[in-house]
Coordinates of C-alpha atoms in Angstrom, one line a residue:
M1 CA 135.4 2.9 98.7
G2 CA 137.6 0.6 100.9
L3 CA 140.1 -1.9 100.8
K4 CA 138.3 -5.8 100.6
S5 CA 139.2 -8.7 103.4
D6 CA 140.7 -12.2 102.2
I7 CA 137.0 -13.4 103.4
W8 CA 135.4 -10.8 101.1
I9 CA 137.9 -12.0 97.8
K10 CA 137.1 -16.2 98.6
E11 CA 133.7 -15.2 98.1
M12 CA 133.5 -13.0 95.4
S13 CA 136.0 -15.7 93.9
K14 CA 133.6 -18.8 94.0
N15 CA 132.1 -16.3 91.5
G16 CA 135.5 -16.7 89.2
M17 CA 136.7 -13.9 89.7
I18 CA 140.2 -15.4 89.7
K19 CA 140.6 -18.7 88.4
P20 CA 142.4 -20.7 89.4
F21 CA 142.2 -19.2 92.8
C22 CA 144.4 -20.0 96.1
E23 CA 142.5 -20.0 99.0
K24 CA 146.0 -19.9 101.0
Q25 CA 148.8 -18.2 100.9
I26 CA 151.8 -20.9 99.2
G27 CA 155.5 -20.2 99.9
K28 CA 157.9 -22.3 101.0
N29 CA 160.5 -22.6 99.1
I30 CA 159.3 -20.3 96.9
V31 CA 158.3 -16.4 95.7
S32 CA 154.3 -16.6 97.4
Y33 CA 151.6 -16.5 95.4
G34 CA 147.9 -16.8 96.8
L35 CA 145.5 -14.7 98.7
S36 CA 146.9 -13.0 101.4
S37 CA 145.4 -10.7 104.5
Y38 CA 144.2 -7.9 102.2
G39 CA 144.6 -9.1 98.6
Y40 CA 145.9 -11.7 96.1
D41 CA 149.8 -13.1 95.5
I42 CA 149.5 -13.2 91.4
R43 CA 151.5 -15.8 89.1
V44 CA 154.2 -15.6 86.7
G45 CA 153.3 -17.5 83.7
N46 CA 155.9 -19.8 82.2
E47 CA 156.7 -17.0 78.4
F48 CA 158.0 -14.1 78.3
M49 CA 158.5 -11.7 75.7
I50 CA 162.3 -10.2 76.4
F51 CA 163.3 -6.9 75.6
T52 CA 166.3 -6.6 73.2
N53 CA 168.2 -4.0 70.6
I54 CA 168.8 -6.7 67.5
G55 CA 166.8 -5.1 65.8
A56 CA 168.1 -1.6 66.0
T57 CA 164.1 -0.4 66.1
I58 CA 162.7 3.0 68.3
V59 CA 160.0 1.5 71.2
D60 CA 156.6 3.2 70.0
P61 CA 153.8 2.5 72.2
K62 CA 152.1 3.5 68.7
C63 CA 153.3 1.6 66.6
F64 CA 155.5 -1.2 68.3
D65 CA 157.9 -3.3 65.7
E66 CA 157.7 -7.2 67.2
Q67 CA 160.8 -7.5 67.1
N68 CA 161.8 -5.4 69.2
V69 CA 160.9 -8.3 72.1
V70 CA 162.8 -12.2 71.7
E71 CA 160.2 -14.8 72.8
I72 CA 161.2 -17.0 75.8
K73 CA 159.4 -20.3 77.2
T74 CA 160.4 -22.5 79.9
D75 CA 159.3 -25.3 81.8
S76 CA 156.6 -24.2 84.4
N77 CA 158.6 -24.7 87.3
G78 CA 161.4 -22.6 85.0
Y79 CA 163.0 -18.9 84.7
C80 CA 163.5 -16.3 82.7
I81 CA 166.9 -14.1 82.9
V82 CA 166.5 -9.7 81.9
P83 CA 169.7 -8.5 81.1
P84 CA 170.7 -6.0 83.0
N85 CA 169.3 -2.8 82.8
S86 CA 166.4 -4.6 80.8
F87 CA 162.9 -5.1 81.1
A88 CA 160.5 -8.2 79.4
L89 CA 156.7 -8.7 79.9
A90 CA 155.2 -12.3 81.0
R91 CA 151.4 -12.7 81.7
T92 CA 149.2 -13.8 85.3
I93 CA 148.3 -17.6 85.5
E94 CA 145.2 -16.0 86.8
Y95 CA 142.8 -14.9 85.0
F96 CA 140.6 -12.1 86.0
K97 CA 136.4 -10.6 85.9
I98 CA 136.7 -7.8 87.8
P99 CA 132.7 -7.0 89.1
R100 CA 131.5 -3.4 88.2
N101 CA 131.9 -2.2 91.7
V102 CA 136.1 -3.2 92.2
L103 CA 138.8 -1.5 91.5
A104 CA 142.2 -3.6 91.9
I105 CA 146.0 -2.3 91.7
C106 CA 148.7 -4.7 91.2
L107 CA 152.0 -3.6 92.7
G108 CA 155.1 -5.8 92.8
K109 CA 156.1 -8.6 95.8
S110 CA 159.6 -6.9 97.6
T111 CA 160.4 -9.7 97.1
Y112 CA 161.3 -9.1 93.8
A113 CA 162.0 -5.2 95.2
R114 CA 164.3 -5.6 97.2
C115 CA 166.3 -7.3 94.8
G116 CA 165.7 -4.4 92.1
I117 CA 162.9 -5.7 90.1
I118 CA 160.3 -4.0 89.7
V119 CA 156.3 -5.0 88.5
N120 CA 154.6 -1.7 86.6
V121 CA 151.9 -0.2 89.5
T122 CA 149.4 -1.0 87.1
P123 CA 145.1 -1.2 87.9
F124 CA 142.3 -3.6 86.7
E125 CA 139.0 -1.3 86.3
P126 CA 135.7 -2.0 86.7
E127 CA 134.6 -5.4 85.2
F128 CA 138.2 -5.7 83.1
E129 CA 138.2 -8.9 82.1
G130 CA 141.6 -11.4 80.6
H131 CA 145.4 -11.8 82.2
I132 CA 147.0 -9.1 83.4
T133 CA 149.8 -8.7 81.3
I134 CA 153.6 -8.3 83.7
E135 CA 156.1 -5.8 82.6
I136 CA 158.9 -6.9 84.6
S137 CA 162.3 -4.4 85.3
N138 CA 165.3 -5.0 86.1
T139 CA 166.7 -2.0 87.5
T140 CA 170.8 -3.6 88.7
P141 CA 173.5 -3.8 86.2
L142 CA 172.9 -7.8 86.9
P143 CA 171.4 -10.3 84.7
A144 CA 167.6 -10.9 86.5
K145 CA 166.4 -14.4 87.4
I146 CA 162.2 -14.7 87.4
Y147 CA 160.2 -17.5 88.1
A148 CA 157.8 -19.0 86.4
N149 CA 154.7 -20.6 88.6
E150 CA 155.4 -18.6 91.1
G151 CA 154.2 -15.1 93.4
I152 CA 154.9 -12.1 90.5
A153 CA 152.8 -8.9 92.8
Q154 CA 150.0 -8.6 94.6
V155 CA 146.4 -7.0 93.5
L156 CA 145.0 -5.0 96.1
F157 CA 141.2 -4.8 95.5
F158 CA 138.7 -1.4 96.6
E159 CA 135.1 -1.9 96.4
G160 CA 133.2 1.0 95.6
D161 CA 129.9 2.2 97.0
E162 CA 127.9 1.5 94.0
P163 CA 128.8 0.6 90.2
C164 CA 130.8 2.3 87.9
E165 CA 128.8 4.6 85.4
I166 CA 130.8 3.5 82.4
S167 CA 132.7 0.8 83.0
Y168 CA 136.1 -1.2 80.8
K169 CA 134.1 -3.2 79.7
D170 CA 131.5 -0.6 78.3
K171 CA 134.4 1.1 76.4
K172 CA 135.3 -1.6 75.4
G173 CA 138.6 -1.2 76.0
K174 CA 141.5 -2.3 74.0
Y175 CA 142.8 -4.7 76.5
Q176 CA 139.5 -6.9 77.3
G177 CA 139.8 -11.1 77.4
Q178 CA 143.2 -10.9 76.7
V179 CA 145.1 -14.3 76.5
G180 CA 148.7 -14.0 76.5
I181 CA 151.3 -11.9 77.2
T182 CA 149.4 -8.6 74.8
L183 CA 151.4 -6.6 73.1
P184 CA 151.5 -2.4 73.8
R185 CA 148.6 -1.3 71.1
V186 CA 146.5 2.0 69.7
L187 CA 142.9 2.0 68.9
K188 CA 142.7 3.5 64.9

């Protein structure tokens, strides 16, 4: 299994792996996004869910209470403020269709990390399809600004020597086909 280059990513995206797809890195006066040497920098949308304690409930991944989040929508060039020592969910602008012989890993961008804003490391399993729900942590004692329609994380692609035996689609993964911000769920 090896890390794939920009040429491979561009070729795979012609088959609909990433939509919309930006063939070069865009980065003047913004947090960069688009094709990079060995990955793709994804953008965050303009809808956010900020965690709050207004409902004074417990965060339970097996039974998530929607009172734990406040929904915020900005304009396409707006931003979201994540409170100090807090957390937000958002979604990517890009929609992914991961091939059966590919595993992708999402890592936070260093521009945000240098400000104490951390994006959860997460895999995109073979044959996952959908928008990516991004988890954004503000680890600082200060409010943090997240810019809509700009880069938030980088995705690295690894191609297997052969297709996997059981893909995310085969397992009927619980987040398969997600199109918006998807809250935690457990299959019953």
